[in-house]
Short mmCIF file of C-alpha atoms and ligand atoms in Angstrom, two decimals:
data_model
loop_
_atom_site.label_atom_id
_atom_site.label_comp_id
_atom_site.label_asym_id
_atom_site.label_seq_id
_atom_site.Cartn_x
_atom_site.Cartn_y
_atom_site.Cartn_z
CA UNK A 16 6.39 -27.99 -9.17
CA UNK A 17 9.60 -28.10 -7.55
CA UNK A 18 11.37 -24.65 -6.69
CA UNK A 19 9.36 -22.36 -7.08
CA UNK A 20 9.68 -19.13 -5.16
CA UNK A 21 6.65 -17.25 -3.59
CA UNK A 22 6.86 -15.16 -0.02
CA UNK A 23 4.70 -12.30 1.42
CA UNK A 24 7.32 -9.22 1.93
CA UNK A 25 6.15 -5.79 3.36
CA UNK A 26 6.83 -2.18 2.32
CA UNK A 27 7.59 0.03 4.90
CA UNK A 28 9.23 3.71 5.27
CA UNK A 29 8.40 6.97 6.85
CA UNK A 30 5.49 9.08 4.75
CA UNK A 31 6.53 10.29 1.45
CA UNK A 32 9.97 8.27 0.78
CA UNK A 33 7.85 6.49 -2.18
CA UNK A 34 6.83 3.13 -1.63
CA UNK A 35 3.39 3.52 -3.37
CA UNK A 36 5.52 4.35 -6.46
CA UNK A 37 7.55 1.81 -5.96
CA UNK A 38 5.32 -0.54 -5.84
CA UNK A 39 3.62 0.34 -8.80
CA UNK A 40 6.44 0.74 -10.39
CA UNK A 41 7.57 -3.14 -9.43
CA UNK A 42 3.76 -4.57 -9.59
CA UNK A 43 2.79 -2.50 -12.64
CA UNK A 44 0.25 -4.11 -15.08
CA UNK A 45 1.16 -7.36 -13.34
CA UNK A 46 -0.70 -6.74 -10.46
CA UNK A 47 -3.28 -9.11 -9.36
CA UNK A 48 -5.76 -8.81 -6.55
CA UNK A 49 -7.24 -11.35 -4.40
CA UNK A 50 -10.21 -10.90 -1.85
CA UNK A 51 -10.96 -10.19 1.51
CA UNK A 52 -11.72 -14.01 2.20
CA UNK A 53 -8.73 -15.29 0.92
CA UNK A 54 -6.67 -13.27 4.07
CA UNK A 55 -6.10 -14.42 7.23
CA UNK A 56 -3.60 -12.36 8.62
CA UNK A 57 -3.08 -8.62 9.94
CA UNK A 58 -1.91 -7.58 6.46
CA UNK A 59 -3.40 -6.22 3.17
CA UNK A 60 -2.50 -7.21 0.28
CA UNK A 61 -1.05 -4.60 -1.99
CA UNK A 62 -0.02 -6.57 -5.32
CA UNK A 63 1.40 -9.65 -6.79
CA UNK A 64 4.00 -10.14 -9.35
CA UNK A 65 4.65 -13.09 -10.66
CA UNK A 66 7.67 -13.40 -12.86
CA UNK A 67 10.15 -16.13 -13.79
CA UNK A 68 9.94 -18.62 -11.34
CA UNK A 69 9.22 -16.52 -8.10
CA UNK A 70 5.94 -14.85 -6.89
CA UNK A 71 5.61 -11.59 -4.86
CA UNK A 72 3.39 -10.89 -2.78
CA UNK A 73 3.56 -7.39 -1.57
CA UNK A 74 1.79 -6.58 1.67
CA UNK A 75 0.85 -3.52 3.55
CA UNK A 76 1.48 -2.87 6.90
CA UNK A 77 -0.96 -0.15 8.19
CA UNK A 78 0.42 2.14 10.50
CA UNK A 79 3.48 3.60 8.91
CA UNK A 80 1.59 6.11 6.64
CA UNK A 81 0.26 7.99 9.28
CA UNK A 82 1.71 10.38 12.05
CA UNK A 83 2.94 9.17 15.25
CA UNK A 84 2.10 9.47 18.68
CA UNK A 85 -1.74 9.48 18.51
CA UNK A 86 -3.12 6.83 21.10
CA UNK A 87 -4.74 5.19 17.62
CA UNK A 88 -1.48 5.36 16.48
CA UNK A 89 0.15 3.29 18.78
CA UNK A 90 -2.39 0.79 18.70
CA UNK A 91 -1.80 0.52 15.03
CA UNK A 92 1.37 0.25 15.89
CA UNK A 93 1.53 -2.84 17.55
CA UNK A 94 -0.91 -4.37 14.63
CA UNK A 95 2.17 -3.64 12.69
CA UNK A 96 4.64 -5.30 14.49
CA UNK A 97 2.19 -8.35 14.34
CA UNK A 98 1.99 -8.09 10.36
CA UNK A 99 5.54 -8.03 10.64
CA UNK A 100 6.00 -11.04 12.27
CA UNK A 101 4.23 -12.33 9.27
CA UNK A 102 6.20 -11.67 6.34
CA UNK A 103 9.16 -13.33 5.04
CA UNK A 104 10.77 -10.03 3.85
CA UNK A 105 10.86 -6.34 4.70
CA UNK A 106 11.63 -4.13 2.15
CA UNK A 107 12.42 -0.61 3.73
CA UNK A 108 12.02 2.71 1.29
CA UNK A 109 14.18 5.84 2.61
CA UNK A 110 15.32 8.85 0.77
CA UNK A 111 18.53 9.07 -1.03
CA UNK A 112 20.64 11.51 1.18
CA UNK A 113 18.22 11.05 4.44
CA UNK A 114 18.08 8.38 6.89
CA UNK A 115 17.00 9.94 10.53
CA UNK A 116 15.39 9.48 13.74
CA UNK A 117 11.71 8.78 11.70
CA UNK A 118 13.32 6.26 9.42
CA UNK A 119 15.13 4.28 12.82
CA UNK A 120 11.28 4.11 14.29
CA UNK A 121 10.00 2.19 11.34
CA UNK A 122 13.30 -0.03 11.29
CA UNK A 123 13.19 -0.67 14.69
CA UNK A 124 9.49 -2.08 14.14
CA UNK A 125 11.17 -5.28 12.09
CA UNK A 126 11.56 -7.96 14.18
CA UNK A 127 15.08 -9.03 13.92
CA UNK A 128 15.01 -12.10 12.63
CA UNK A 129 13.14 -11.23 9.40
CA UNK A 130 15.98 -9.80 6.73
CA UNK A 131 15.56 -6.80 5.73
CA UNK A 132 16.37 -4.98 2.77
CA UNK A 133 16.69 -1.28 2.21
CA UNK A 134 15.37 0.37 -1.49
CA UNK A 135 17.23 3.74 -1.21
CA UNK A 136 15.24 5.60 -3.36
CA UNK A 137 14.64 8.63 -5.14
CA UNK A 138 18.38 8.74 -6.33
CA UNK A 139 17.40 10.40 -9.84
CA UNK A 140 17.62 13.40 -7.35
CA UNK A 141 21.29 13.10 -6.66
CA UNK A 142 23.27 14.89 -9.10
CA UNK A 143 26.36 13.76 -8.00
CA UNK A 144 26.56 10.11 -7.56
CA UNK A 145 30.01 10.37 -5.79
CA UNK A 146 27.69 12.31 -3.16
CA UNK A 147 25.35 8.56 -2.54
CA UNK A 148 28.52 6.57 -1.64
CA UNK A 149 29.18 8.14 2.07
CA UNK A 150 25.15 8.00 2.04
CA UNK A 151 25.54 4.18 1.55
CA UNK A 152 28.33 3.45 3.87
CA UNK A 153 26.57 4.99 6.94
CA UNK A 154 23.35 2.98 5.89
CA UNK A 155 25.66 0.39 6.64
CA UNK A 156 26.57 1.19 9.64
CA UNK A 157 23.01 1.70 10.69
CA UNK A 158 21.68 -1.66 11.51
CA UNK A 159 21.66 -5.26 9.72
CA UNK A 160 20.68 -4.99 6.68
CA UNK A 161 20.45 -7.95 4.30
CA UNK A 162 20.99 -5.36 1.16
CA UNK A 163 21.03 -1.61 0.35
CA UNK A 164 19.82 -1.10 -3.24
CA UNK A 165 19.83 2.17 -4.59
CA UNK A 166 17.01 3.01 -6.76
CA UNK A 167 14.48 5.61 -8.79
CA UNK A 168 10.63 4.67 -8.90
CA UNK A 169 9.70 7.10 -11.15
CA UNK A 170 12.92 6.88 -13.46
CA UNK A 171 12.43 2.52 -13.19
CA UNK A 172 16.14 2.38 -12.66
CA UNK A 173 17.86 -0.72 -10.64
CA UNK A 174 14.22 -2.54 -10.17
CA UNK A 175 15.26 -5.76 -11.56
CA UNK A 176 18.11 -5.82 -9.21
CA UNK A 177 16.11 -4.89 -6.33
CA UNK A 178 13.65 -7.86 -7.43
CA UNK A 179 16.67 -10.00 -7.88
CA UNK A 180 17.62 -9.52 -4.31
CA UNK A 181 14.40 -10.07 -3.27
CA UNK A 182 14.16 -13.08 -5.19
CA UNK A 183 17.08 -14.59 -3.73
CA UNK A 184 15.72 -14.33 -0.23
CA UNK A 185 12.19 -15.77 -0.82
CA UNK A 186 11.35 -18.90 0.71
CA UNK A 187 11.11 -22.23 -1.62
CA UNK A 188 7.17 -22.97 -2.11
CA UNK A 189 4.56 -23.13 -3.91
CA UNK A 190 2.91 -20.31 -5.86
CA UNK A 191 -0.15 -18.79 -3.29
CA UNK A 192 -1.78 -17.20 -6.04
CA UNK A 193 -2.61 -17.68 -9.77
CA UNK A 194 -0.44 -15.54 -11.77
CA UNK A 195 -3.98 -14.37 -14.02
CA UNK A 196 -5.88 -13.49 -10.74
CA UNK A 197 -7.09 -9.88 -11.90
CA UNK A 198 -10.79 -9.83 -12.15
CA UNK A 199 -13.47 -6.84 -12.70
CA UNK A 200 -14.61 -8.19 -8.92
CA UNK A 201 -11.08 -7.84 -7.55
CA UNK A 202 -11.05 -4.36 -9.72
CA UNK A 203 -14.21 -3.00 -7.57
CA UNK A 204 -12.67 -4.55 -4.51
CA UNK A 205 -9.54 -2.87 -4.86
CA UNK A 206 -11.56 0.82 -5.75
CA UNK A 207 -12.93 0.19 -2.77
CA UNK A 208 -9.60 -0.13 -0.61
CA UNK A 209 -8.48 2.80 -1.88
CA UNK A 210 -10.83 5.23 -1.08
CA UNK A 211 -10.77 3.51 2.05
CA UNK A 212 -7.14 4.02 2.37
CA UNK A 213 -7.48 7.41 1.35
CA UNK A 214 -10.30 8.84 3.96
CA UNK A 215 -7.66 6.83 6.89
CA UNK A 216 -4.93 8.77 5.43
CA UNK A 217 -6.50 12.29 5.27
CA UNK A 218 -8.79 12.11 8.57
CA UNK A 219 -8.80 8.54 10.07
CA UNK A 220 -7.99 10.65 13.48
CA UNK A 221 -11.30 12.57 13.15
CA UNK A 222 -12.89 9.36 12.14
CA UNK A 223 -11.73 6.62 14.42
CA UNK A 224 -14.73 3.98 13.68
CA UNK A 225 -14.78 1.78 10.91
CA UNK A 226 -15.53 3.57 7.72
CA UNK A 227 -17.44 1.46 5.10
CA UNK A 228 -17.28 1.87 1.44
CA UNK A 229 -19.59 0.88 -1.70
CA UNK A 230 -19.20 0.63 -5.09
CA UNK A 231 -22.56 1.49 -6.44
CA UNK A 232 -21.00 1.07 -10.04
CA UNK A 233 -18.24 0.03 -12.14
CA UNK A 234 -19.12 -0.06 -16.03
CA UNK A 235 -15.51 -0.66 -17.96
CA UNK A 236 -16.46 1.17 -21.73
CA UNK A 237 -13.44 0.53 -23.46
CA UNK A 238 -10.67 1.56 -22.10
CA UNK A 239 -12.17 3.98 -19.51
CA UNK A 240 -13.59 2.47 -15.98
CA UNK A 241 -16.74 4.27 -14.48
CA UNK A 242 -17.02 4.15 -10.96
CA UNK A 243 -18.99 5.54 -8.69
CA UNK A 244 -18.80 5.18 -4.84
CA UNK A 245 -20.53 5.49 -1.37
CA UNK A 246 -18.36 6.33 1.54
CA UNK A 247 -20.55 5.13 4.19
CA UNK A 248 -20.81 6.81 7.75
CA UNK A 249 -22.68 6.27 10.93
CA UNK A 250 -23.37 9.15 12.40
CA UNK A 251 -25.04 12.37 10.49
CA UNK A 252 -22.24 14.48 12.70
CA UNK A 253 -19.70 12.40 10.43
CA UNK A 254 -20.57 14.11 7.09
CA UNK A 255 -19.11 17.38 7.13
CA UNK A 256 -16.34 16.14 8.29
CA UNK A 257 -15.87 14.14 5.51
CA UNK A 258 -16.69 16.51 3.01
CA UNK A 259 -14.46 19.16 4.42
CA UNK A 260 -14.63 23.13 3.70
CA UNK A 261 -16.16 23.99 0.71
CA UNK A 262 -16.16 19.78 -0.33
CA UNK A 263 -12.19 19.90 -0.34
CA UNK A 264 -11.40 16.80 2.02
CA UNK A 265 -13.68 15.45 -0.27
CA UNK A 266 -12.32 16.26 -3.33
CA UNK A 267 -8.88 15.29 -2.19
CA UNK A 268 -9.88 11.88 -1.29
CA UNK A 269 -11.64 11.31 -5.20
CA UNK A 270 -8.58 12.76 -6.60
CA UNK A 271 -5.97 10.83 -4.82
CA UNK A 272 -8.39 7.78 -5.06
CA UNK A 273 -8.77 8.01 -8.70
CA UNK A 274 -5.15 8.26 -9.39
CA UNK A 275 -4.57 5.38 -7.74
CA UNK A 276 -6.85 3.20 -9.57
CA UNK A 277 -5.74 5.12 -13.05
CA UNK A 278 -1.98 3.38 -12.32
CA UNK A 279 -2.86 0.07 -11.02
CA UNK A 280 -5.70 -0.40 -13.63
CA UNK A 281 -3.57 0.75 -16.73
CA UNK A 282 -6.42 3.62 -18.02
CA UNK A 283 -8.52 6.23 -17.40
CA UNK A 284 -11.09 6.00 -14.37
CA UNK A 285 -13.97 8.39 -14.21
CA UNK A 286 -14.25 8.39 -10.09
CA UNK A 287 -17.63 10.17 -8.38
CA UNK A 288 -17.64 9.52 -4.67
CA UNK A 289 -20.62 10.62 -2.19
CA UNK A 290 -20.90 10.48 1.33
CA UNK A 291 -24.32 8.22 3.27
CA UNK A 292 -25.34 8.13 6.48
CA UNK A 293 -26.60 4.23 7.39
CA UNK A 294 -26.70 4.06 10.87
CA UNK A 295 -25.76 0.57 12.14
CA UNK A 296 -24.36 0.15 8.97
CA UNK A 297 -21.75 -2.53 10.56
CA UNK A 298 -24.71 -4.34 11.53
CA UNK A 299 -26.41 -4.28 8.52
CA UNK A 300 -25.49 -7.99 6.28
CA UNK A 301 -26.04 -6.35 2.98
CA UNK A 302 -23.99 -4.21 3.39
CA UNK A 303 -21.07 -6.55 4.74
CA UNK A 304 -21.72 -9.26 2.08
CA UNK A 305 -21.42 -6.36 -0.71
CA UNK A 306 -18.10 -5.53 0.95
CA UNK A 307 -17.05 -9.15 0.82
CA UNK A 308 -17.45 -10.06 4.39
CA UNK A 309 -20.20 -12.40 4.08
P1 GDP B 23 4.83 7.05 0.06
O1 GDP B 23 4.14 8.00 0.98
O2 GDP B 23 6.06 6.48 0.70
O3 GDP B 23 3.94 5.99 -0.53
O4 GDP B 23 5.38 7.93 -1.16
P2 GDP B 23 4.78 8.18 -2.63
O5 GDP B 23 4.96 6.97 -3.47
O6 GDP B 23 3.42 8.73 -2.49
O7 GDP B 23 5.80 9.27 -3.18
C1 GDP B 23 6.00 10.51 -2.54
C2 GDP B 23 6.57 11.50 -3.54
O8 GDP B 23 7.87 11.12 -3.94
C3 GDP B 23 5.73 11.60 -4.80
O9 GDP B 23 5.68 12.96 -5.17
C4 GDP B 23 6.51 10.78 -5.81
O10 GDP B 23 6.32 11.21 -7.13
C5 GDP B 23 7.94 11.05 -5.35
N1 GDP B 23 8.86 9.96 -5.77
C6 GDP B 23 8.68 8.63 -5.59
N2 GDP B 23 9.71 7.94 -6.10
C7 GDP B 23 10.56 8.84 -6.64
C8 GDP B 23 11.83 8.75 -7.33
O11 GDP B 23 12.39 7.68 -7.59
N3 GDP B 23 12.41 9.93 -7.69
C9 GDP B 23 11.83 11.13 -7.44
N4 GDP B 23 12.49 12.23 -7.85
N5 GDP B 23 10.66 11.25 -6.81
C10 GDP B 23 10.03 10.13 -6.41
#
């Protein structure tokens, strides 16, 4: 095949400017999931979308969800300036209207070299679109930027211009991935990352070891996806913590979880999630080899 587009670009921003719904919004029903073995590098995989002749391959760089300043924080951190390094694009999410000191830590974390293009989103919220234009020019001004594309997630408005000037900017090569690669083994994979994503987000300072997690089952009946799942802990003194008062951390976690999987699988997901103890469960190859580590 002769050129073809495909490049790994990363989604970064500051908490709550939207890049989950961006990405869903861009990835959609076209998502595709590949395993644990097939990465080798510091970054997860978030979705692929193959269309025309280019493939995307969104990647996550851990660390920007979560507060600064923690001493886990900065270690993450550093992983993401690695992952970074990786990538042949950033895409950076701010707010329409607001581009501060939080959103200049995350841009500074691009290496320089890499272009970078800005999704201004969120601009369904602007009543006034003569008020986005001085917004725009002192994005400008900020820093480097390869593009500024304003856009609305939820509304779906300007995304095949933002893909367009991502497309541009991919590399010439070969497609990494088949464009069909969503499986019911990449589904429970994925179900899996998320909750996993999900117990990091809401407590991975109270929990800084490695929280494992099982799917114990994943019936598809019809259009509706059972699942049920094992967060798995090491220490007994880990549980409640988990759980939260009166099971709300807990609950939080399933919810968030669940809608999650409801947009990138297209339908309904009936989510329970529990909480074992294993100790050792790191050392334990069942275990790893159900969690694709084997
Ligand atoms: P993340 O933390 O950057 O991944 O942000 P999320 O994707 O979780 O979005 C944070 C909030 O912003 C959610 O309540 C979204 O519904 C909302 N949001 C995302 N995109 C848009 C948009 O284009 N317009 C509006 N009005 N809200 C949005």
């Amino acid at each position: 095949m002769s050129s073809v587009r495909a490049g790994r670009i990363a989604i970064v921003g500051r908490p709550n400017v939207g890049k989950s719904t961006l990405l869903n919004a861009l990835v959609g029903e076209k998502l595709s999931i590949v395993s644990r073995r097939a990465q080798t590098t510091r970054s997860n995989i978030l979705g692929i979308l193959t269309q025309d002749d280019a493939q995307y391959v969104f990647v996550d760089t851990p660390g920007f969800q979560t507060k600064h300043g923690s001493p886990l924080n900065q270690r993450m951190n550093r992983g993401v300036r690695q992952a970074l390094g990786e990538v042949d694009l950033v895409l950076l999410v701010v707010e329409a209207g607001r581009y501060d000191q939080q959103d200049r830590v995350v841009r500074q974390l691009v290496p320089a070299a890499c272009p970078l293009i800005v999704a201004v989103n969120k601009i369904d919220q602007i009543a006034d679109k003569n008020e986005l234009l001085p917004f725009l020019a002192r994005l400008a001004g900020e820093g480097d930027f390869s593009a500024i594309v304003p856009v609305s997630a939820t509304r779906r408005s300007q995304l095949d211009f933002l893909l367009g000037e991502l497309r541009q900017r991919l590399p010439e090569a070969e497609w990494p991935y088949a464009d069909d690669e969503l499986t019911d083994r990449s589904e429970r994979f994925l179900a899996a990352e998320y909750i996993r994503e999900k117990v990091f987000r809401l407590i991975g300072d109270e929990l800084p070891y490695a929280v494992a997690v099982e799917i114990e089952r994943f019936v598809v009946e019809g259009g509706l996806r059972r699942i049920a799942a094992a967060i798995i802990v090491d220490r007994p003194g880990q549980k409640p913590i988990l759980i939260g008062r009166a099971g709300q951390t807990m609950k939080r976690i399933a919810s968030e979880a669940r809608q999650d999987m409801q947009a990138m699988f297209g339908g309904p997901v009936f989510l329970e999630v529990f909480v074992k103890v294993r100790s050792g469960w790191a050392a334990d190859e069942q275990v790893l080899a159900s969690l694709g580590y084997e």
